[in-house]
Short mmCIF file of C-alpha atoms in Angstrom, two decimals:
data_model
loop_
_atom_site.label_atom_id
_atom_site.label_comp_id
_atom_site.label_asym_id
_atom_site.label_seq_id
_atom_site.Cartn_x
_atom_site.Cartn_y
_atom_site.Cartn_z
CA MET A 1204 -7.15 0.35 7.19
CA ALA A 1205 -8.29 -0.25 3.54
CA THR A 1206 -10.46 -3.07 2.77
CA ILE A 1207 -8.75 -5.98 0.92
CA LYS A 1208 -10.90 -7.83 -1.56
CA CYS A 1209 -9.93 -11.37 -1.84
CA ILE A 1210 -11.25 -14.67 -3.54
CA ILE A 1211 -10.52 -18.47 -2.73
CA ILE A 1212 -9.97 -21.05 -5.40
CA ASP A 1213 -9.83 -24.68 -4.08
CA ASP A 1214 -11.45 -27.94 -5.34
CA GLU A 1215 -11.93 -29.14 -1.72
CA PRO A 1216 -15.08 -27.60 -0.11
CA VAL A 1217 -13.59 -28.22 3.48
CA ALA A 1218 -10.58 -26.40 2.63
CA ILE A 1219 -12.67 -23.40 1.34
CA ARG A 1220 -14.59 -23.45 4.66
CA ILE A 1221 -11.47 -23.48 6.78
CA LEU A 1222 -9.98 -20.50 4.99
CA GLU A 1223 -13.37 -18.57 5.06
CA LEU A 1224 -13.37 -19.29 8.93
CA HIS A 1225 -9.74 -17.90 9.27
CA LEU A 1226 -10.28 -14.89 7.08
CA SER A 1227 -13.43 -13.91 9.13
CA ALA A 1228 -11.11 -13.09 11.92
CA PHE A 1229 -9.58 -10.09 9.73
CA PRO A 1230 -12.19 -7.32 9.62
CA ASN A 1231 -10.38 -5.59 6.69
CA ILE A 1232 -10.58 -8.85 4.56
CA GLN A 1233 -13.55 -8.95 2.38
CA LEU A 1234 -14.02 -12.33 0.75
CA VAL A 1235 -15.93 -11.59 -2.42
CA ALA A 1236 -16.26 -15.08 -3.99
CA ASN A 1237 -14.90 -18.56 -3.79
CA PHE A 1238 -14.57 -21.14 -6.75
CA ASN A 1239 -13.83 -24.74 -7.10
CA ASN A 1240 -11.85 -24.45 -10.18
CA ALA A 1241 -9.50 -21.88 -11.91
CA LEU A 1242 -11.49 -21.59 -15.09
CA SER A 1243 -14.48 -20.11 -13.13
CA ALA A 1244 -12.18 -17.69 -11.28
CA ILE A 1245 -10.82 -16.42 -14.64
CA HIS A 1246 -14.14 -15.60 -15.99
CA PHE A 1247 -14.85 -13.75 -12.73
CA LEU A 1248 -11.68 -11.71 -13.06
CA HIS A 1249 -12.70 -10.78 -16.56
CA ASP A 1250 -15.26 -8.38 -15.07
CA ASN A 1251 -14.03 -8.04 -11.37
CA SER A 1252 -10.88 -6.93 -9.63
CA VAL A 1253 -9.56 -8.15 -6.36
CA ASP A 1254 -6.45 -7.39 -4.33
CA LEU A 1255 -5.53 -10.84 -3.05
CA ILE A 1256 -6.08 -14.54 -4.31
CA PHE A 1257 -5.89 -17.62 -2.12
CA SER A 1258 -5.41 -20.60 -4.41
CA ASP A 1259 -4.81 -24.36 -4.20
CA ILE A 1260 -2.32 -25.55 -6.72
CA ASP A 1261 -3.32 -29.34 -7.42
CA MET A 1262 -6.66 -28.88 -9.06
CA PRO A 1263 -8.37 -30.51 -12.16
CA GLN A 1264 -8.37 -28.73 -15.72
CA MET A 1265 -6.03 -26.18 -14.66
CA ASN A 1266 -3.56 -26.23 -11.62
CA GLY A 1267 -2.81 -22.97 -9.63
CA LEU A 1268 0.56 -22.34 -11.14
CA GLN A 1269 -0.97 -22.54 -14.58
CA PHE A 1270 -3.67 -20.17 -13.67
CA LEU A 1271 -1.30 -17.64 -12.41
CA LYS A 1272 0.47 -17.59 -15.56
CA THR A 1273 -2.66 -16.98 -17.68
CA LEU A 1274 -3.22 -13.54 -15.70
CA LYS A 1275 -1.49 -10.65 -17.44
CA ASN A 1276 -1.63 -8.24 -14.42
CA PRO A 1277 -2.14 -10.66 -11.53
CA PRO A 1278 -3.17 -9.35 -8.01
CA SER A 1279 -1.21 -10.61 -5.10
CA PHE A 1280 -1.23 -14.46 -4.68
CA ILE A 1281 -1.23 -16.76 -1.60
CA PHE A 1282 -0.89 -20.46 -2.64
CA THR A 1283 -2.55 -23.00 -0.23
CA THR A 1284 -1.62 -26.61 -0.98
CA ALA A 1285 -0.79 -30.05 0.65
CA TYR A 1286 2.41 -30.32 -1.42
CA ARG A 1287 5.72 -28.78 -0.83
CA ASP A 1288 7.05 -29.72 -4.36
CA TYR A 1289 5.98 -26.64 -5.95
CA ALA A 1290 7.34 -24.23 -3.48
CA VAL A 1291 10.50 -23.03 -5.50
CA GLU A 1292 8.42 -22.67 -8.75
CA ALA A 1293 5.89 -20.61 -6.88
CA PHE A 1294 8.22 -18.16 -5.31
CA ASP A 1295 10.01 -17.60 -8.58
CA MET A 1296 6.52 -16.31 -9.74
CA ASP A 1297 6.83 -13.69 -6.87
CA VAL A 1298 3.88 -14.97 -4.76
CA VAL A 1299 3.37 -13.47 -1.49
CA ASP A 1300 3.33 -16.82 0.54
CA TYR A 1301 2.98 -20.55 0.12
CA LEU A 1302 0.91 -22.15 2.83
CA LEU A 1303 0.86 -25.94 3.54
CA LYS A 1304 -2.46 -27.53 4.49
CA PRO A 1305 -3.71 -27.86 7.17
CA ILE A 1306 -3.37 -24.03 7.56
CA SER A 1307 -3.56 -22.61 10.93
CA LEU A 1308 -4.88 -19.06 11.91
CA ASP A 1309 -1.57 -17.90 13.02
CA ARG A 1310 0.03 -18.93 9.79
CA ILE A 1311 -2.71 -16.95 7.78
CA ALA A 1312 -2.05 -13.93 9.88
CA ARG A 1313 1.65 -14.02 8.93
CA ALA A 1314 0.83 -14.22 5.21
CA ILE A 1315 -1.51 -11.42 5.57
CA ASN A 1316 1.19 -9.34 7.28
CA ARG A 1317 3.58 -10.16 4.47
CA PHE A 1318 0.93 -8.97 1.94
CA HIS A 1319 0.67 -5.70 3.96
CA GLU A 1320 4.55 -5.23 4.04
CA ARG A 1321 4.67 -5.79 0.42
CA LYS A 1322 2.06 -3.00 -0.12
CA LEU A 1323 3.83 -0.60 1.98
CA GLU A 1324 7.06 -1.14 0.20
CA CYS A 1325 5.26 -0.39 -2.95
CA THR A 1326 3.68 3.01 -1.74
CA LYS A 1327 6.99 4.35 -0.49
CA PRO A 1328 7.99 7.63 -2.34
CA VAL A 1329 11.14 7.39 -4.12
CA ILE A 1330 13.06 10.66 -4.93
CA THR A 1331 15.31 11.10 -7.87
CA THR A 1332 18.37 13.36 -8.17
CA ASP A 1333 17.55 14.92 -11.30
CA GLU A 1334 17.78 18.70 -11.86
CA GLU A 1335 14.38 19.04 -10.47
CA SER A 1336 13.26 17.10 -7.45
CA VAL A 1337 10.53 14.55 -8.27
CA ILE A 1338 8.84 12.04 -5.90
CA ASN A 1339 6.85 9.01 -7.00
CA LEU A 1340 3.70 8.76 -4.82
CA LYS A 1341 1.23 5.83 -4.97
CA VAL A 1342 -2.27 7.31 -5.27
CA ASP A 1343 -5.09 4.59 -5.22
CA LYS A 1344 -3.62 2.35 -8.04
CA ARG A 1345 -1.72 4.92 -9.73
CA ILE A 1346 1.92 6.19 -9.27
CA MET A 1347 1.92 9.97 -9.44
CA ARG A 1348 5.26 11.70 -10.40
CA LEU A 1349 5.07 14.83 -8.39
CA ASN A 1350 7.66 17.83 -8.76
CA THR A 1351 8.30 18.91 -5.21
CA SER A 1352 8.50 22.61 -6.29
CA TYR A 1353 4.65 22.50 -6.63
CA ILE A 1354 4.04 20.98 -3.27
CA SER A 1355 2.73 23.52 -0.74
CA TYR A 1356 2.46 21.35 2.25
CA ILE A 1357 1.82 17.75 3.39
CA GLU A 1358 -0.54 16.77 6.08
CA SER A 1359 -0.58 13.60 8.28
CA TYR A 1360 -3.51 11.47 9.25
CA GLY A 1361 -1.95 8.42 11.00
CA ASP A 1362 -0.68 6.00 8.43
CA TYR A 1363 -1.89 8.37 5.53
CA ILE A 1364 -0.84 11.57 4.18
CA ILE A 1365 -2.45 14.29 2.08
CA CYS A 1366 -0.24 16.11 -0.34
CA TYR A 1367 -1.42 19.67 -1.41
CA TYR A 1368 -0.07 20.01 -4.91
CA ASN A 1369 -0.93 23.19 -6.82
CA ASP A 1370 -4.89 23.07 -6.71
CA LYS A 1371 -5.16 19.42 -5.99
CA LYS A 1372 -4.84 16.98 -3.13
CA PHE A 1373 -3.45 13.64 -3.23
CA VAL A 1374 -4.08 10.89 -0.51
CA SER A 1375 -1.47 8.30 -0.12
CA ARG A 1376 -0.83 5.48 2.40
CA GLU A 1377 2.48 6.72 3.88
CA ARG A 1378 3.84 8.22 7.09
CA LEU A 1379 4.83 11.72 7.40
CA SER A 1380 8.11 10.98 8.95
CA ASN A 1381 9.09 8.79 6.09
CA ILE A 1382 8.26 11.20 3.21
CA TYR A 1383 9.89 14.01 5.15
CA GLN A 1384 13.19 12.25 5.09
CA LEU A 1385 13.00 11.95 1.32
CA LEU A 1386 12.09 15.53 0.56
CA PRO A 1387 14.74 18.06 -0.41
CA GLN A 1388 15.85 19.21 3.20
CA ASN A 1389 16.86 22.69 2.06
CA LYS A 1390 13.21 23.20 0.56
CA PHE A 1391 10.89 21.65 3.12
CA ILE A 1392 10.58 21.93 7.06
CA ARG A 1393 8.41 20.26 9.58
CA ILE A 1394 6.50 22.70 11.70
CA HIS A 1395 4.26 20.35 13.65
CA ARG A 1396 3.92 16.53 14.04
CA GLN A 1397 1.08 16.73 11.51
CA TYR A 1398 2.60 19.08 8.94
CA VAL A 1399 5.51 19.54 6.64
CA VAL A 1400 5.59 22.77 4.58
CA SER A 1401 7.51 24.18 1.61
CA ILE A 1402 9.67 27.07 2.79
CA ASP A 1403 9.18 28.75 -0.38
CA LYS A 1404 5.50 28.74 0.03
CA ILE A 1405 5.52 30.38 3.51
CA THR A 1406 3.96 33.87 3.33
CA SER A 1407 3.76 34.94 6.88
CA LEU A 1408 4.30 33.99 10.49
CA VAL A 1409 2.12 35.38 13.30
CA GLY A 1410 2.53 33.89 16.81
CA ASN A 1411 2.27 30.14 16.57
CA MET A 1412 0.53 30.17 13.13
CA VAL A 1413 2.21 30.18 9.73
CA SER A 1414 0.59 31.12 6.36
CA VAL A 1415 1.43 28.66 3.44
CA ASN A 1416 -0.18 29.91 0.21
CA GLY A 1417 -3.04 31.43 2.25
CA VAL A 1418 -3.57 28.51 4.47
CA ASP A 1419 -2.95 28.96 8.14
CA LEU A 1420 -1.28 26.12 9.85
CA PRO A 1421 -0.19 25.62 13.52
CA VAL A 1422 3.36 25.65 14.42
CA GLY A 1423 4.29 23.19 17.31
CA ARG A 1424 6.23 24.54 20.29
CA ASN A 1425 9.29 22.19 19.40
CA TYR A 1426 9.50 23.37 15.90
CA GLN A 1427 9.17 27.25 16.43
CA ILE A 1428 12.88 28.12 16.88
CA GLN A 1429 14.18 26.19 13.95
CA LEU A 1430 11.32 27.69 11.73
CA ARG A 1431 12.28 31.20 12.68
CA GLN A 1432 15.94 30.58 12.12
CA ILE A 1433 15.27 29.35 8.68
CA ILE A 1434 13.07 32.18 7.48
CA GLY A 1435 15.15 34.66 9.30
CA VAL A 1436 12.88 36.24 12.01
#
């Protein structure tokens, strides 16, 4: 699982220590800094990027809501506060979660799960119905628009895929089963639990190995009959 860089902003040292303790239970969370006011965090963010911010709301000089409004392209936000009054306004600003103090470990866990769910939604490829099929694939922080006619095959590594596109490789956090459902079904076929290939790019089939643009890939036993029917052998 990818590392999540985060910062904490709170004018109460005890509140920061509690959050630090809770976040230490999550190995993929990297706390890079904490601040006792929003202005210091703004200066930090000018030169540094983070994935997630835990911020109090009621703080001197600038409150958490005002701080969020100053950020042009804000990272994900989780508010931590002793007051319920700001919840509606906070969720109108599309924050991940709104945690009321005192904050328990299980409530932090639920908030982090919600963060992950949002990220997964953002990385799901979307296929259009234009004349040429195109998928939008999240690669790092970019959205790549890929014409499916240039995809040779897609390889699975757990929750990630590698898309072989012309002479390039694109890695995305996506499950192979999800992306296969979105690809043109008359153009792609699953040949193995780890591979989906372009039918047009298949150049040969020998035994349980198929060649796709010169690359030999295994054909799973459960997929051999369907593959032979589709390519007519």
